[in-house]
Tab-separated table of C-alpha atoms and ligand atoms in Angstrom:
chain	number	residue	atom	x	y	z
A	1	MET	CA	19.097	-13.014	-29.839
A	2	ARG	CA	20.772	-15.922	-28.044
A	3	VAL	CA	18.460	-15.546	-25.051
A	4	LEU	CA	15.470	-15.382	-27.384
A	5	GLN	CA	16.680	-18.600	-29.008
A	6	GLY	CA	16.877	-20.447	-25.705
A	7	GLU	CA	20.173	-19.719	-23.933
A	8	ALA	CA	20.664	-18.354	-20.439
A	9	LEU	CA	23.609	-15.910	-20.506
A	10	TRP	CA	25.744	-14.425	-17.756
A	11	PRO	CA	25.973	-11.483	-17.622
A	12	PRO	CA	22.525	-10.977	-19.182
A	13	PRO	CA	22.126	-8.829	-22.302
A	14	VAL	CA	20.557	-5.383	-21.828
A	15	TRP	CA	18.472	-2.838	-23.702
A	16	LEU	CA	15.808	-0.405	-22.444
A	17	MET	CA	12.265	0.411	-23.514
A	18	ARG	CA	12.211	4.011	-24.831
A	19	GLN	CA	16.006	3.996	-24.973
A	20	ALA	CA	15.701	6.474	-27.848
A	21	GLY	CA	13.933	9.427	-26.313
A	22	ARG	CA	13.883	12.890	-24.888
A	23	TYR	CA	16.311	12.107	-22.047
A	24	LEU	CA	19.087	12.091	-24.699
A	25	PRO	CA	20.397	15.504	-25.831
A	26	GLU	CA	21.117	14.139	-29.318
A	27	PHE	CA	17.449	13.043	-29.546
A	28	ARG	CA	16.204	16.492	-28.502
A	29	ALA	CA	18.407	18.076	-31.171
A	30	MET	CA	16.792	15.905	-33.855
A	31	ARG	CA	13.372	16.674	-32.455
A	32	GLU	CA	13.684	20.322	-33.368
A	33	ARG	CA	14.147	19.387	-37.009
A	34	ALA	CA	11.018	17.294	-37.681
A	35	ASP	CA	7.669	16.450	-36.092
A	36	PHE	CA	7.090	13.003	-34.619
A	37	LEU	CA	5.364	11.358	-37.589
A	38	THR	CA	7.987	12.722	-39.974
A	39	ARG	CA	10.684	11.266	-37.729
A	40	CYS	CA	8.984	7.863	-37.826
A	41	LEU	CA	8.415	7.945	-41.589
A	42	THR	CA	11.733	9.294	-42.855
A	43	PRO	CA	14.147	6.351	-43.013
A	44	GLU	CA	17.310	8.493	-42.494
A	45	ILE	CA	15.846	9.968	-39.288
A	46	ALA	CA	14.344	6.741	-37.931
A	47	VAL	CA	17.673	4.983	-38.532
A	48	GLU	CA	19.637	7.739	-36.811
A	49	LEU	CA	17.317	7.839	-33.771
A	50	THR	CA	17.421	4.038	-33.448
A	51	LEU	CA	21.223	4.116	-33.455
A	52	GLN	CA	21.699	6.952	-30.942
A	53	PRO	CA	21.493	4.733	-27.835
A	54	ILE	CA	23.605	2.060	-29.563
A	55	ARG	CA	26.396	4.558	-30.251
A	56	ARG	CA	26.232	6.002	-26.752
A	57	TYR	CA	25.833	2.817	-24.682
A	58	GLY	CA	26.390	-0.187	-26.971
A	59	MET	CA	23.023	-1.701	-26.012
A	60	ASP	CA	22.557	-5.358	-26.983
A	61	GLY	CA	19.204	-4.594	-28.596
A	62	ALA	CA	18.330	-1.802	-31.034
A	63	ILE	CA	14.591	-1.130	-31.087
A	64	LEU	CA	13.290	0.493	-34.227
A	65	PHE	CA	12.342	4.126	-33.720
A	66	SER	CA	8.625	4.143	-34.528
A	67	ASP	CA	5.346	4.018	-32.622
A	68	ILE	CA	2.501	1.594	-31.951
A	69	LEU	CA	0.062	4.093	-33.500
A	70	ILE	CA	1.686	3.922	-36.943
A	71	LEU	CA	-0.510	0.902	-37.741
A	72	PRO	CA	-3.912	2.611	-37.256
A	73	TRP	CA	-2.503	5.685	-38.984
A	74	ALA	CA	-1.502	3.472	-41.933
A	75	MET	CA	-5.127	2.284	-42.165
A	76	GLY	CA	-6.282	5.883	-42.477
A	77	GLN	CA	-7.103	6.959	-38.914
A	78	SER	CA	-5.969	10.531	-38.314
A	79	LEU	CA	-3.027	10.890	-35.904
A	80	GLU	CA	-1.266	13.871	-34.489
A	81	PHE	CA	1.281	14.087	-31.696
A	82	VAL	CA	0.490	17.186	-29.691
A	83	ASP	CA	3.255	18.690	-27.550
A	84	GLY	CA	2.685	18.137	-23.859
A	85	GLU	CA	-0.314	15.915	-24.543
A	86	GLY	CA	0.740	12.958	-26.661
A	87	PRO	CA	-1.163	11.254	-29.470
A	88	VAL	CA	-4.541	12.580	-30.651
A	89	MET	CA	-6.704	10.566	-33.077
A	90	ALA	CA	-10.260	10.815	-34.432
A	91	PRO	CA	-11.924	8.212	-32.169
A	92	ILE	CA	-13.521	5.077	-33.620
A	93	ARG	CA	-16.846	4.603	-31.842
A	94	ASP	CA	-19.193	3.123	-34.448
A	95	GLU	CA	-19.516	0.844	-37.426
A	96	ALA	CA	-19.104	3.667	-39.939
A	97	ALA	CA	-15.787	4.790	-38.464
A	98	LEU	CA	-14.528	1.212	-38.399
A	99	GLU	CA	-15.588	0.735	-42.036
A	100	ARG	CA	-13.519	3.721	-43.074
A	101	LEU	CA	-10.295	2.004	-42.003
A	102	ASP	CA	-8.537	0.495	-44.991
A	103	PRO	CA	-5.963	-2.235	-44.309
A	104	ALA	CA	-5.033	-2.270	-48.015
A	105	ARG	CA	-3.183	1.006	-47.410
A	106	ILE	CA	-0.766	-0.512	-44.890
A	107	PRO	CA	1.977	-1.841	-47.189
A	108	GLU	CA	2.462	1.476	-48.950
A	109	ALA	CA	2.070	3.620	-45.837
A	110	THR	CA	4.574	1.569	-43.841
A	111	ALA	CA	7.116	1.190	-46.661
A	112	PRO	CA	9.443	3.812	-45.083
A	113	VAL	CA	9.429	1.878	-41.786
A	114	LEU	CA	10.431	-1.316	-43.560
A	115	GLU	CA	13.104	0.602	-45.461
A	116	ALA	CA	14.504	1.863	-42.140
A	117	LEU	CA	14.684	-1.755	-40.910
A	118	ARG	CA	16.538	-2.855	-44.055
A	119	ARG	CA	19.101	-0.076	-43.602
A	120	LEU	CA	19.465	-0.736	-39.883
A	121	ARG	CA	20.073	-4.407	-40.440
A	122	ALA	CA	22.883	-3.677	-42.902
A	123	ILE	CA	24.456	-1.146	-40.513
A	124	LEU	CA	24.158	-3.391	-37.444
A	125	ASP	CA	25.488	-6.462	-39.236
A	126	ALA	CA	28.748	-4.675	-40.093
A	127	PRO	CA	31.489	-5.818	-37.694
A	128	ASP	CA	33.053	-2.340	-37.691
A	129	GLY	CA	29.725	-0.488	-37.308
A	130	PRO	CA	27.890	0.666	-34.167
A	131	GLY	CA	27.242	-2.372	-32.009
A	132	GLY	CA	30.189	-4.274	-33.503
A	133	GLY	CA	27.961	-6.663	-35.449
A	134	ASN	CA	26.487	-7.972	-32.174
A	135	THR	CA	23.313	-5.939	-31.696
A	136	THR	CA	19.904	-7.550	-32.130
A	137	LEU	CA	17.495	-5.498	-34.243
A	138	LEU	CA	14.012	-5.463	-32.730
A	139	GLY	CA	10.821	-4.557	-34.554
A	140	PHE	CA	7.533	-4.045	-32.710
A	141	THR	CA	3.848	-3.244	-32.750
A	142	GLY	CA	1.272	-2.623	-30.098
A	143	ALA	CA	-0.894	-5.621	-29.256
A	144	PRO	CA	-4.532	-5.345	-30.413
A	145	PHE	CA	-6.073	-4.338	-27.091
A	146	THR	CA	-3.574	-1.555	-26.374
A	147	VAL	CA	-3.817	-0.144	-29.899
A	148	ALA	CA	-7.630	-0.336	-29.652
A	149	CYS	CA	-7.394	1.723	-26.435
A	150	TYR	CA	-5.972	4.693	-28.364
A	151	MET	CA	-8.140	4.144	-31.451
A	152	VAL	CA	-11.380	4.200	-29.446
A	153	GLU	CA	-10.423	6.766	-26.807
A	154	GLY	CA	-8.725	8.984	-29.384
A	155	ARG	CA	-5.930	9.899	-26.956
A	156	GLY	CA	-4.015	8.673	-23.925
A	157	SER	CA	-5.944	8.017	-20.718
A	158	ARG	CA	-5.422	6.504	-17.301
A	159	GLU	CA	-8.500	4.312	-17.451
A	160	PHE	CA	-9.460	3.877	-21.116
A	161	ALA	CA	-13.059	3.551	-19.964
A	162	SER	CA	-14.540	4.093	-23.448
A	163	VAL	CA	-12.815	1.082	-24.946
A	164	ARG	CA	-13.524	-1.175	-21.981
A	165	GLN	CA	-17.152	-0.140	-22.061
A	166	MET	CA	-17.322	-0.861	-25.788
A	167	ALA	CA	-16.096	-4.401	-25.085
A	168	TYR	CA	-19.200	-4.988	-22.921
A	169	ALA	CA	-21.784	-2.753	-24.607
A	170	GLN	CA	-20.929	-3.266	-28.287
A	171	PRO	CA	-19.154	-6.630	-28.245
A	172	GLU	CA	-19.619	-7.233	-31.955
A	173	LEU	CA	-18.084	-3.919	-32.937
A	174	PHE	CA	-15.257	-4.354	-30.444
A	175	GLU	CA	-14.477	-7.869	-31.612
A	176	ARG	CA	-14.406	-6.728	-35.226
A	177	LEU	CA	-11.893	-4.059	-34.251
A	178	ILE	CA	-9.723	-6.539	-32.330
A	179	GLY	CA	-9.992	-8.982	-35.248
A	180	LEU	CA	-8.894	-6.329	-37.715
A	181	LEU	CA	-5.949	-5.436	-35.497
A	182	GLU	CA	-5.043	-9.069	-35.051
A	183	GLU	CA	-4.836	-9.611	-38.796
A	184	THR	CA	-3.004	-6.413	-39.654
A	185	THR	CA	-0.621	-6.745	-36.697
A	186	ALA	CA	0.407	-10.265	-37.702
A	187	ALA	CA	1.014	-9.143	-41.288
A	188	TYR	CA	2.946	-6.045	-40.211
A	189	LEU	CA	5.150	-7.988	-37.775
A	190	GLY	CA	5.831	-10.520	-40.513
A	191	ALA	CA	6.781	-7.712	-42.896
A	192	GLN	CA	9.140	-6.281	-40.253
A	193	LEU	CA	10.843	-9.663	-39.835
A	194	ASP	CA	11.113	-10.063	-43.600
A	195	ALA	CA	12.652	-6.585	-43.874
A	196	GLY	CA	15.407	-7.344	-41.354
A	197	ALA	CA	14.088	-7.286	-37.782
A	198	GLU	CA	15.618	-10.269	-35.978
A	199	ALA	CA	12.882	-10.426	-33.362
A	200	VAL	CA	9.695	-8.492	-32.620
A	201	MET	CA	7.983	-7.274	-29.481
A	202	LEU	CA	4.255	-6.900	-28.831
A	203	PHE	CA	3.566	-4.005	-26.443
A	204	ASP	CA	0.343	-4.563	-24.498
A	205	SER	CA	0.810	-1.595	-22.192
A	206	TRP	CA	-2.802	-1.469	-20.998
A	207	ALA	CA	-3.529	-5.223	-20.841
A	208	GLY	CA	-3.805	-5.071	-17.044
A	209	LEU	CA	-6.895	-2.840	-17.198
A	210	LEU	CA	-9.006	-5.801	-18.268
A	211	ALA	CA	-11.057	-8.111	-16.058
A	212	PRO	CA	-9.699	-11.692	-16.140
A	213	ASP	CA	-12.207	-13.138	-18.623
A	214	GLN	CA	-11.713	-10.136	-20.901
A	215	PHE	CA	-7.954	-10.496	-20.556
A	216	GLN	CA	-8.345	-14.049	-21.785
A	217	LYS	CA	-10.465	-12.980	-24.762
A	218	HIS	CA	-8.793	-9.741	-25.800
A	219	VAL	CA	-5.169	-10.257	-24.756
A	220	ILE	CA	-4.244	-13.952	-24.583
A	221	GLU	CA	-6.296	-15.250	-27.511
A	222	PRO	CA	-5.398	-12.525	-30.050
A	223	THR	CA	-1.730	-12.702	-29.027
A	224	ARG	CA	-1.698	-16.466	-29.483
A	225	ARG	CA	-3.251	-16.152	-32.944
A	226	ILE	CA	-0.776	-13.415	-33.927
A	227	VAL	CA	2.162	-15.548	-32.777
A	228	ASP	CA	0.806	-18.520	-34.769
A	229	ARG	CA	0.320	-16.438	-37.898
A	230	VAL	CA	3.729	-14.804	-37.726
A	231	ARG	CA	5.367	-18.201	-37.268
A	232	ALA	CA	3.283	-19.866	-39.996
A	233	GLY	CA	5.713	-18.870	-42.732
A	234	ARG	CA	8.611	-18.187	-40.351
A	235	PRO	CA	9.013	-20.971	-37.810
A	236	GLN	CA	12.183	-19.302	-36.503
A	237	ALA	CA	10.470	-15.983	-35.663
A	238	ARG	CA	11.312	-14.801	-32.129
A	239	ILE	CA	8.685	-12.848	-30.245
A	240	ILE	CA	8.651	-10.928	-26.954
A	241	GLY	CA	5.260	-10.258	-25.361
A	242	PHE	CA	4.766	-7.489	-22.799
A	243	PRO	CA	1.363	-7.705	-21.089
A	244	ARG	CA	1.880	-4.784	-18.741
A	245	LEU	CA	0.118	-4.975	-15.349
A	246	ALA	CA	-1.111	-8.512	-16.113
A	247	GLY	CA	-0.678	-9.502	-12.463
A	248	LEU	CA	-1.943	-13.000	-11.742
A	249	SER	CA	-2.763	-13.551	-15.427
A	250	LEU	CA	0.949	-13.475	-16.305
A	251	PRO	CA	1.615	-17.244	-15.989
A	252	GLU	CA	-1.275	-18.039	-18.283
A	253	TYR	CA	-0.123	-15.440	-20.798
A	254	ALA	CA	3.357	-16.999	-20.722
A	255	ALA	CA	2.000	-20.532	-21.072
A	256	ARG	CA	-0.642	-19.977	-23.731
A	257	THR	CA	0.466	-17.249	-26.148
A	258	GLY	CA	3.602	-18.960	-27.455
A	259	VAL	CA	5.856	-15.920	-27.002
A	260	ASP	CA	9.541	-16.741	-26.501
A	261	VAL	CA	10.126	-14.176	-23.783
A	262	VAL	CA	7.637	-12.430	-21.534
A	263	GLY	CA	8.229	-8.807	-20.519
A	264	LEU	CA	7.877	-8.150	-16.780
A	265	ASP	CA	6.525	-4.804	-15.634
A	266	THR	CA	7.823	-2.894	-12.618
A	267	GLY	CA	5.305	-4.464	-10.243
A	268	CYS	CA	6.257	-8.081	-10.935
A	269	ASP	CA	7.725	-9.752	-7.840
A	270	LEU	CA	10.626	-11.848	-9.124
A	271	ASN	CA	10.265	-14.497	-6.439
A	272	GLN	CA	6.701	-15.091	-7.596
A	273	VAL	CA	7.750	-14.925	-11.241
A	274	CYS	CA	10.350	-17.636	-10.643
A	275	GLU	CA	7.825	-19.769	-8.840
A	276	LEU	CA	4.980	-19.360	-11.318
A	277	LEU	CA	6.749	-19.438	-14.690
A	278	PRO	CA	8.399	-22.636	-15.912
A	279	PRO	CA	12.213	-22.498	-15.541
A	280	GLN	CA	12.815	-22.531	-19.304
A	281	MET	CA	10.537	-19.515	-19.952
A	282	GLY	CA	12.540	-16.412	-20.902
A	283	VAL	CA	11.878	-13.122	-19.105
A	284	GLN	CA	12.705	-9.472	-19.791
A	285	GLY	CA	12.759	-6.645	-17.261
A	286	ASN	CA	12.102	-5.152	-14.815
A	287	LEU	CA	14.004	-2.305	-13.158
A	288	ASP	CA	11.723	0.493	-11.931
A	289	PRO	CA	12.220	3.501	-14.267
A	290	LEU	CA	12.106	5.645	-11.111
A	291	ALA	CA	15.159	3.808	-9.717
A	292	LEU	CA	16.964	4.715	-12.937
A	293	LEU	CA	15.849	8.305	-12.539
A	294	ALA	CA	17.116	8.366	-8.941
A	295	GLY	CA	20.482	6.748	-9.724
A	296	GLY	CA	23.241	6.176	-7.169
A	297	GLN	CA	23.145	3.412	-4.586
A	298	ALA	CA	19.381	2.885	-4.829
A	299	GLN	CA	19.712	2.154	-8.543
A	300	ALA	CA	22.757	-0.077	-8.009
A	301	ASP	CA	20.992	-2.111	-5.307
A	302	ALA	CA	17.912	-2.584	-7.469
A	303	VAL	CA	20.039	-3.709	-10.428
A	304	THR	CA	21.919	-6.198	-8.251
A	305	ALA	CA	18.699	-7.659	-6.877
A	306	ILE	CA	17.226	-8.262	-10.349
A	307	ARG	CA	20.419	-9.575	-11.879
A	308	GLU	CA	21.015	-12.018	-9.042
A	309	ARG	CA	17.426	-13.194	-8.689
A	310	LEU	CA	17.250	-14.117	-12.384
A	311	ARG	CA	20.745	-15.569	-12.613
A	312	GLY	CA	20.604	-18.938	-14.388
A	313	ARG	CA	17.374	-18.032	-16.183
A	314	ARG	CA	16.909	-16.821	-19.729
A	315	HIS	CA	16.879	-13.113	-18.847
A	316	ILE	CA	17.124	-9.937	-20.909
A	317	PHE	CA	17.774	-7.005	-18.593
A	318	ASN	CA	15.395	-4.064	-19.203
A	319	LEU	CA	13.176	-1.642	-17.326
A	320	GLY	CA	9.656	-2.435	-16.122
A	321	HIS	CA	8.383	0.353	-18.432
A	322	GLY	CA	9.984	3.103	-20.555
A	323	VAL	CA	12.884	5.445	-19.698
A	324	LEU	CA	11.503	8.658	-18.192
A	325	GLN	CA	12.265	11.936	-19.898
A	326	GLN	CA	14.049	13.461	-16.872
A	327	THR	CA	16.492	10.545	-16.529
A	328	PRO	CA	20.145	11.678	-16.478
A	329	PRO	CA	21.972	9.883	-19.335
A	330	GLU	CA	24.860	9.013	-16.933
A	331	HIS	CA	22.486	6.823	-14.940
A	332	VAL	CA	21.889	4.723	-18.038
A	333	ALA	CA	25.644	4.382	-18.581
A	334	ALA	CA	26.061	3.205	-14.970
A	335	LEU	CA	23.227	0.718	-15.394
A	336	VAL	CA	24.737	-0.829	-18.519
A	337	ALA	CA	28.193	-1.076	-16.910
A	338	GLN	CA	26.766	-2.766	-13.830
A	339	VAL	CA	24.593	-5.235	-15.731
A	340	ARG	CA	27.620	-6.201	-17.827
A	341	ALA	CA	30.028	-6.700	-14.892
A	342	ALA	CA	31.083	-10.362	-14.673
B	401	1CP	O1	9.373	13.087	-29.410
B	401	1CP	C1	8.532	12.859	-28.557
B	401	1CP	O2	8.437	13.518	-27.545
B	401	1CP	C2	7.582	11.756	-28.752
B	401	1CP	C3	7.619	10.780	-27.621
B	401	1CP	C4	7.504	9.389	-28.190
B	401	1CP	C5	8.542	8.499	-28.475
B	401	1CP	C6	10.026	8.699	-28.245
B	401	1CP	C7	6.301	8.771	-28.597
B	401	1CP	C8	4.942	9.365	-28.557
B	401	1CP	N1	6.612	7.514	-29.110
B	401	1CP	C9	7.969	7.316	-29.042
B	401	1CP	C10	8.706	6.167	-29.553
B	401	1CP	C11	8.247	4.836	-29.193
B	401	1CP	N2	6.982	4.481	-28.772
B	401	1CP	C12	9.017	3.654	-29.283
B	401	1CP	C13	10.406	3.680	-29.905
B	401	1CP	C14	11.479	2.857	-29.514
B	401	1CP	C15	12.046	2.992	-28.109
B	401	1CP	O3	11.537	2.333	-27.201
B	401	1CP	O4	13.073	3.669	-27.953
B	401	1CP	C16	8.223	2.601	-28.827
B	401	1CP	C17	8.594	1.142	-28.669
B	401	1CP	C18	6.933	3.132	-28.515
B	401	1CP	C19	5.786	2.331	-28.088
B	401	1CP	C20	4.574	3.010	-27.562
B	401	1CP	N3	3.968	4.156	-27.999
B	401	1CP	C21	3.788	2.474	-26.520
B	401	1CP	C22	4.060	1.169	-25.830
B	401	1CP	C23	5.076	1.278	-24.767
B	401	1CP	C24	4.666	2.112	-23.560
B	401	1CP	O5	5.287	3.171	-23.374
B	401	1CP	O6	3.774	1.687	-22.835
B	401	1CP	C25	2.715	3.357	-26.304
B	401	1CP	C26	1.606	3.212	-25.285
B	401	1CP	C27	2.817	4.411	-27.251
B	401	1CP	C28	1.885	5.547	-27.435
B	401	1CP	C29	2.591	6.834	-27.288
B	401	1CP	N4	3.399	7.360	-28.239
B	401	1CP	C30	3.955	8.537	-27.805
B	401	1CP	C31	3.455	8.776	-26.487
B	401	1CP	C32	3.775	9.978	-25.641
B	401	1CP	C33	2.629	7.698	-26.163
B	401	1CP	C34	1.927	7.447	-24.831
B	401	1CP	C35	0.685	8.223	-24.719
B	401	1CP	C36	0.016	7.972	-23.378
B	401	1CP	O7	0.330	8.689	-22.440
B	401	1CP	O8	-0.827	7.080	-23.271
């Protein structure tokens, strides 16, 4: 939280994207007891899964156990998590399908998520609880473009060609979808902050698939409007933006969206980042998840390089994308110990 509020800390704080996940045996044990949506929508389970990596590693950030697809699900789009395949939804390809989405359902459908945040905040604020009263509680959503990718495609994809084609071929329909997501995302992030999240993160995992002018229109502009709306009633709201694979559009994203900290993906060259982003801009990242999978000296060298290169900057140590399922949990312990060494 201190880095989000403007301080540069040494050593930097650390948490990891997908820190609650299948690489943890205690997560796999819970997985056998309930399907994915049930885990997201049962406060006891979501709280427990959020806390697992805090208990094990004492991470500085606890990210709510949930998913970016909860929002379209809450508006009535069907969603199923299929083993070995990931999310499957009834794709939205025309006006009629878009019309069937009902944002009025969101508050009731997401009530269990907000309840989980309330409970987590009470647990994490306790000085004798997990995290010792020092762990920042992070809420999140997907950013409009990335959520639209899944809503239109109906499943994961490497290219998300259907959604990118819709942006050119049916611009009105696409812009209505992005507009709907912009509005509902801002409201949902606000509700998460009001329920106890101390900061929120916008995951734009597929932002880098867009051509530059489309990136401007469907990533930067909606993000800026979401940030403005969230802050309208909450000037103190702290927001992390993660425009994955943004490449040369990263400086403009950092300058124009108003996010407090920008997430760096694995491919970001830190020398360029330091040159192109203003010195007061906060950054989060960006260890290669494959280095964490490999462990040993290669991991240690990569951690040292990142830590040292960003020394003196507002930096939150993290990966460049999520923890991979095959990652040995000891590698994460070694990472945290090394990041925290004085
Ligand atoms: O139990 C399981 O096997 C389900 C795997 C899983 C998990 C652990 C999914 C399905 N979602 C999650 C949790 C999750 N998802 C979190 C929780 C907090 C944490 O980080 O520990 C977060 C922040 C997300 C965000 C998310 N979901 C993103 C953005 C980040 C990213 O990875 O790029 C995306 C794209 C999704 C969609 C999604 N949900 C689940 C899967 C397998 C996917 C990806 C599908 C694909 O391949 O495109």
